[in-house]
């Protein structure tokens, strides 16, 4: 197949646009849409210090590459990487993340569950079984991410979330009946570093292709606990449905955004946890989980 925009060989077919694209035109289209998302949400402005949350996987590595390529020459914008070692043997490798960041001349800051909570995720699973591994992991990681980025002076946290991830999150909140999360808006709040997701409108397979074209050494191994994630089931369900109805993922992401925008005012309340001092919505998930795991009321 030839590229729909020039005469070179195409490397991808976009079902939703009907276009075949060569590497050059795919890159132009991909980066153009990521830049548009940034403009539309006013995600980056002069003076920003952007902490790219890196897992070492394709999405976050691709975000780092993209941000460095587009904003790396701007003297008024700083970009650095942060990574959190959950302590999952054979999976998480902070040194590999550091290496990827180093290739783009980006400084990488590393911290861990052990450093913050005195426990690795493997130890938590040993104590509590692996059924809730992902809910523990997700809550604890989110808290460290925010606090660590804040300590480093970040004004934004860039996440590798793609269209598929975002559609899954909306659906997961529906399936959990979690209205609070479905309606929670990202508004500026004391102590809470705003998150930006430049790839939010880009399908996972396009992010994978972009990463394969430009990023070396990203991690392709899956987490040994990922079978416990509700996300895995939801992913399969949406992919299956999207195959027959190609705009499903966009529809879910738009629904999530419109639900939040439709609110007169934000109904969710941000407060400061009196135990750990972090900004939280409702009950502090981190303190609840640490109590559950250690039996010690903090
Ligand atoms: Fe954590 Fe679950 Fe993701 Fe593994 S799959 S890193 S346990 S959230
Ligand atoms: Zn707390």
JSON list of N, CA and C in Angstrom, two decimals, residues 205-244:
[
{"chain": "A", "resi": 205, "resn": "UNK", "atom": "N", "xyz": [-2.31, 1.47, 19.43]},
{"chain": "A", "resi": 205, "resn": "UNK", "atom": "CA", "xyz": [-1.47, 0.90, 18.37]},
{"chain": "A", "resi": 205, "resn": "UNK", "atom": "C", "xyz": [-0.63, 1.98, 17.67]},
{"chain": "A", "resi": 206, "resn": "UNK", "atom": "N", "xyz": [-1.14, 3.21, 17.65]},
{"chain": "A", "resi": 206, "resn": "UNK", "atom": "CA", "xyz": [-0.35, 4.28, 17.05]},
{"chain": "A", "resi": 206, "resn": "UNK", "atom": "C", "xyz": [0.78, 4.72, 17.98]},
{"chain": "A", "resi": 207, "resn": "UNK", "atom": "N", "xyz": [0.50, 4.72, 19.29]},
{"chain": "A", "resi": 207, "resn": "UNK", "atom": "CA", "xyz": [1.55, 5.05, 20.26]},
{"chain": "A", "resi": 207, "resn": "UNK", "atom": "C", "xyz": [2.64, 3.98, 20.19]},
{"chain": "A", "resi": 208, "resn": "UNK", "atom": "N", "xyz": [2.22, 2.71, 20.05]},
{"chain": "A", "resi": 208, "resn": "UNK", "atom": "CA", "xyz": [3.18, 1.61, 19.95]},
{"chain": "A", "resi": 208, "resn": "UNK", "atom": "C", "xyz": [4.05, 1.77, 18.70]},
{"chain": "A", "resi": 209, "resn": "UNK", "atom": "N", "xyz": [3.42, 2.16, 17.60]},
{"chain": "A", "resi": 209, "resn": "UNK", "atom": "CA", "xyz": [4.17, 2.34, 16.36]},
{"chain": "A", "resi": 209, "resn": "UNK", "atom": "C", "xyz": [5.16, 3.51, 16.50]},
{"chain": "A", "resi": 210, "resn": "UNK", "atom": "N", "xyz": [4.69, 4.59, 17.09]},
{"chain": "A", "resi": 210, "resn": "UNK", "atom": "CA", "xyz": [5.55, 5.77, 17.30]},
{"chain": "A", "resi": 210, "resn": "UNK", "atom": "C", "xyz": [6.75, 5.38, 18.17]},
{"chain": "A", "resi": 211, "resn": "UNK", "atom": "N", "xyz": [6.48, 4.62, 19.25]},
{"chain": "A", "resi": 211, "resn": "UNK", "atom": "CA", "xyz": [7.57, 4.18, 20.14]},
{"chain": "A", "resi": 211, "resn": "UNK", "atom": "C", "xyz": [8.54, 3.28, 19.37]},
{"chain": "A", "resi": 212, "resn": "UNK", "atom": "N", "xyz": [7.98, 2.38, 18.57]},
{"chain": "A", "resi": 212, "resn": "UNK", "atom": "CA", "xyz": [8.86, 1.48, 17.80]},
{"chain": "A", "resi": 212, "resn": "UNK", "atom": "C", "xyz": [9.73, 2.23, 16.80]},
{"chain": "A", "resi": 213, "resn": "UNK", "atom": "N", "xyz": [9.20, 3.32, 16.28]},
{"chain": "A", "resi": 213, "resn": "UNK", "atom": "CA", "xyz": [9.96, 4.10, 15.31]},
{"chain": "A", "resi": 213, "resn": "UNK", "atom": "C", "xyz": [11.09, 4.89, 15.97]},
{"chain": "A", "resi": 214, "resn": "UNK", "atom": "N", "xyz": [10.81, 5.43, 17.18]},
{"chain": "A", "resi": 214, "resn": "UNK", "atom": "CA", "xyz": [11.75, 6.42, 17.73]},
{"chain": "A", "resi": 214, "resn": "UNK", "atom": "C", "xyz": [12.41, 6.08, 19.06]},
{"chain": "A", "resi": 215, "resn": "UNK", "atom": "N", "xyz": [11.83, 5.16, 19.84]},
{"chain": "A", "resi": 215, "resn": "UNK", "atom": "CA", "xyz": [12.39, 4.93, 21.17]},
{"chain": "A", "resi": 215, "resn": "UNK", "atom": "C", "xyz": [13.10, 3.58, 21.22]},
{"chain": "A", "resi": 216, "resn": "UNK", "atom": "N", "xyz": [14.27, 3.60, 21.81]},
{"chain": "A", "resi": 216, "resn": "UNK", "atom": "CA", "xyz": [15.03, 2.36, 21.95]},
{"chain": "A", "resi": 216, "resn": "UNK", "atom": "C", "xyz": [14.97, 1.89, 23.39]},
{"chain": "A", "resi": 217, "resn": "UNK", "atom": "N", "xyz": [14.89, 0.60, 23.59]},
{"chain": "A", "resi": 217, "resn": "UNK", "atom": "CA", "xyz": [15.09, 0.01, 24.92]},
{"chain": "A", "resi": 217, "resn": "UNK", "atom": "C", "xyz": [13.90, 0.09, 25.85]},
{"chain": "A", "resi": 218, "resn": "UNK", "atom": "N", "xyz": [12.67, 0.33, 25.34]},
{"chain": "A", "resi": 218, "resn": "UNK", "atom": "CA", "xyz": [11.54, 0.35, 26.28]},
{"chain": "A", "resi": 218, "resn": "UNK", "atom": "C", "xyz": [11.15, -1.07, 26.66]},
{"chain": "A", "resi": 219, "resn": "UNK", "atom": "N", "xyz": [10.50, -1.15, 27.80]},
{"chain": "A", "resi": 219, "resn": "UNK", "atom": "CA", "xyz": [10.16, -2.43, 28.42]},
{"chain": "A", "resi": 219, "resn": "UNK", "atom": "C", "xyz": [8.90, -3.02, 27.80]},
{"chain": "A", "resi": 220, "resn": "UNK", "atom": "N", "xyz": [8.97, -4.28, 27.39]},
{"chain": "A", "resi": 220, "resn": "UNK", "atom": "CA", "xyz": [7.77, -4.88, 26.81]},
{"chain": "A", "resi": 220, "resn": "UNK", "atom": "C", "xyz": [7.18, -5.99, 27.67]},
{"chain": "A", "resi": 221, "resn": "UNK", "atom": "N", "xyz": [7.91, -6.34, 28.73]},
{"chain": "A", "resi": 221, "resn": "UNK", "atom": "CA", "xyz": [7.39, -7.38, 29.63]},
{"chain": "A", "resi": 221, "resn": "UNK", "atom": "C", "xyz": [6.17, -6.86, 30.38]},
{"chain": "A", "resi": 222, "resn": "UNK", "atom": "N", "xyz": [5.20, -7.72, 30.64]},
{"chain": "A", "resi": 222, "resn": "UNK", "atom": "CA", "xyz": [4.04, -7.30, 31.41]},
{"chain": "A", "resi": 222, "resn": "UNK", "atom": "C", "xyz": [4.30, -7.52, 32.89]},
{"chain": "A", "resi": 223, "resn": "UNK", "atom": "N", "xyz": [3.51, -6.85, 33.72]},
{"chain": "A", "resi": 223, "resn": "UNK", "atom": "CA", "xyz": [3.63, -7.04, 35.16]},
{"chain": "A", "resi": 223, "resn": "UNK", "atom": "C", "xyz": [3.05, -8.41, 35.53]},
{"chain": "A", "resi": 224, "resn": "UNK", "atom": "N", "xyz": [3.73, -9.17, 36.42]},
{"chain": "A", "resi": 224, "resn": "UNK", "atom": "CA", "xyz": [3.23, -10.51, 36.78]},
{"chain": "A", "resi": 224, "resn": "UNK", "atom": "C", "xyz": [1.86, -10.48, 37.47]},
{"chain": "A", "resi": 225, "resn": "UNK", "atom": "N", "xyz": [1.44, -9.31, 37.95]},
{"chain": "A", "resi": 225, "resn": "UNK", "atom": "CA", "xyz": [0.14, -9.25, 38.64]},
{"chain": "A", "resi": 225, "resn": "UNK", "atom": "C", "xyz": [-0.98, -8.71, 37.74]},
{"chain": "A", "resi": 226, "resn": "UNK", "atom": "N", "xyz": [-0.64, -8.44, 36.48]},
{"chain": "A", "resi": 226, "resn": "UNK", "atom": "CA", "xyz": [-1.62, -7.72, 35.66]},
{"chain": "A", "resi": 226, "resn": "UNK", "atom": "C", "xyz": [-2.92, -8.51, 35.42]},
{"chain": "A", "resi": 227, "resn": "UNK", "atom": "N", "xyz": [-2.88, -9.83, 35.60]},
{"chain": "A", "resi": 227, "resn": "UNK", "atom": "CA", "xyz": [-4.12, -10.61, 35.42]},
{"chain": "A", "resi": 227, "resn": "UNK", "atom": "C", "xyz": [-5.18, -10.24, 36.46]},
{"chain": "A", "resi": 228, "resn": "UNK", "atom": "N", "xyz": [-4.75, -9.57, 37.54]},
{"chain": "A", "resi": 228, "resn": "UNK", "atom": "CA", "xyz": [-5.71, -9.17, 38.57]},
{"chain": "A", "resi": 228, "resn": "UNK", "atom": "C", "xyz": [-6.41, -7.87, 38.24]},
{"chain": "A", "resi": 229, "resn": "UNK", "atom": "N", "xyz": [-5.96, -7.23, 37.19]},
{"chain": "A", "resi": 229, "resn": "UNK", "atom": "CA", "xyz": [-6.50, -5.90, 36.93]},
{"chain": "A", "resi": 229, "resn": "UNK", "atom": "C", "xyz": [-7.85, -5.98, 36.22]},
{"chain": "A", "resi": 230, "resn": "UNK", "atom": "N", "xyz": [-8.81, -5.25, 36.74]},
{"chain": "A", "resi": 230, "resn": "UNK", "atom": "CA", "xyz": [-10.11, -5.12, 36.07]},
{"chain": "A", "resi": 230, "resn": "UNK", "atom": "C", "xyz": [-9.87, -4.58, 34.66]},
{"chain": "A", "resi": 231, "resn": "UNK", "atom": "N", "xyz": [-8.81, -3.75, 34.57]},
{"chain": "A", "resi": 231, "resn": "UNK", "atom": "CA", "xyz": [-8.47, -3.12, 33.31]},
{"chain": "A", "resi": 231, "resn": "UNK", "atom": "C", "xyz": [-8.29, -4.15, 32.18]},
{"chain": "A", "resi": 232, "resn": "UNK", "atom": "N", "xyz": [-7.69, -5.29, 32.50]},
{"chain": "A", "resi": 232, "resn": "UNK", "atom": "CA", "xyz": [-7.43, -6.30, 31.47]},
{"chain": "A", "resi": 232, "resn": "UNK", "atom": "C", "xyz": [-8.75, -6.80, 30.85]},
{"chain": "A", "resi": 233, "resn": "UNK", "atom": "N", "xyz": [-9.74, -7.03, 31.70]},
{"chain": "A", "resi": 233, "resn": "UNK", "atom": "CA", "xyz": [-11.05, -7.49, 31.20]},
{"chain": "A", "resi": 233, "resn": "UNK", "atom": "C", "xyz": [-11.72, -6.41, 30.37]},
{"chain": "A", "resi": 234, "resn": "UNK", "atom": "N", "xyz": [-11.66, -5.19, 30.91]},
{"chain": "A", "resi": 234, "resn": "UNK", "atom": "CA", "xyz": [-12.32, -4.07, 30.24]},
{"chain": "A", "resi": 234, "resn": "UNK", "atom": "C", "xyz": [-11.66, -3.79, 28.89]},
{"chain": "A", "resi": 235, "resn": "UNK", "atom": "N", "xyz": [-10.38, -3.94, 28.84]},
{"chain": "A", "resi": 235, "resn": "UNK", "atom": "CA", "xyz": [-9.63, -3.73, 27.61]},
{"chain": "A", "resi": 235, "resn": "UNK", "atom": "C", "xyz": [-10.12, -4.68, 26.52]},
{"chain": "A", "resi": 236, "resn": "UNK", "atom": "N", "xyz": [-10.25, -5.93, 26.90]},
{"chain": "A", "resi": 236, "resn": "UNK", "atom": "CA", "xyz": [-10.70, -6.94, 25.94]},
{"chain": "A", "resi": 236, "resn": "UNK", "atom": "C", "xyz": [-12.11, -6.63, 25.46]},
{"chain": "A", "resi": 237, "resn": "UNK", "atom": "N", "xyz": [-12.95, -6.27, 26.40]},
{"chain": "A", "resi": 237, "resn": "UNK", "atom": "CA", "xyz": [-14.35, -5.98, 26.07]},
{"chain": "A", "resi": 237, "resn": "UNK", "atom": "C", "xyz": [-14.44, -4.80, 25.09]},
{"chain": "A", "resi": 238, "resn": "UNK", "atom": "N", "xyz": [-13.72, -3.72, 25.39]},
{"chain": "A", "resi": 238, "resn": "UNK", "atom": "CA", "xyz": [-13.78, -2.53, 24.53]},
{"chain": "A", "resi": 238, "resn": "UNK", "atom": "C", "xyz": [-13.17, -2.81, 23.16]},
{"chain": "A", "resi": 239, "resn": "UNK", "atom": "N", "xyz": [-12.05, -3.53, 23.15]},
{"chain": "A", "resi": 239, "resn": "UNK", "atom": "CA", "xyz": [-11.41, -3.83, 21.85]},
{"chain": "A", "resi": 239, "resn": "UNK", "atom": "C", "xyz": [-12.34, -4.64, 20.96]},
{"chain": "A", "resi": 240, "resn": "UNK", "atom": "N", "xyz": [-13.02, -5.58, 21.57]},
{"chain": "A", "resi": 240, "resn": "UNK", "atom": "CA", "xyz": [-13.94, -6.43, 20.83]},
{"chain": "A", "resi": 240, "resn": "UNK", "atom": "C", "xyz": [-15.07, -5.58, 20.23]},
{"chain": "A", "resi": 241, "resn": "UNK", "atom": "N", "xyz": [-15.61, -4.71, 21.05]},
{"chain": "A", "resi": 241, "resn": "UNK", "atom": "CA", "xyz": [-16.72, -3.87, 20.61]},
{"chain": "A", "resi": 241, "resn": "UNK", "atom": "C", "xyz": [-16.24, -2.84, 19.58]},
{"chain": "A", "resi": 242, "resn": "UNK", "atom": "N", "xyz": [-15.04, -2.30, 19.84]},
{"chain": "A", "resi": 242, "resn": "UNK", "atom": "CA", "xyz": [-14.49, -1.28, 18.95]},
{"chain": "A", "resi": 242, "resn": "UNK", "atom": "C", "xyz": [-14.21, -1.82, 17.53]},
{"chain": "A", "resi": 243, "resn": "UNK", "atom": "N", "xyz": [-13.97, -3.11, 17.47]},
{"chain": "A", "resi": 243, "resn": "UNK", "atom": "CA", "xyz": [-13.70, -3.74, 16.17]},
{"chain": "A", "resi": 243, "resn": "UNK", "atom": "C", "xyz": [-14.91, -3.60, 15.26]},
{"chain": "A", "resi": 244, "resn": "UNK", "atom": "N", "xyz": [-16.07, -3.73, 15.86]},
{"chain": "A", "resi": 244, "resn": "UNK", "atom": "CA", "xyz": [-17.31, -3.62, 15.06]},
{"chain": "A", "resi": 244, "resn": "UNK", "atom": "C", "xyz": [-17.80, -2.17, 14.98]}
]
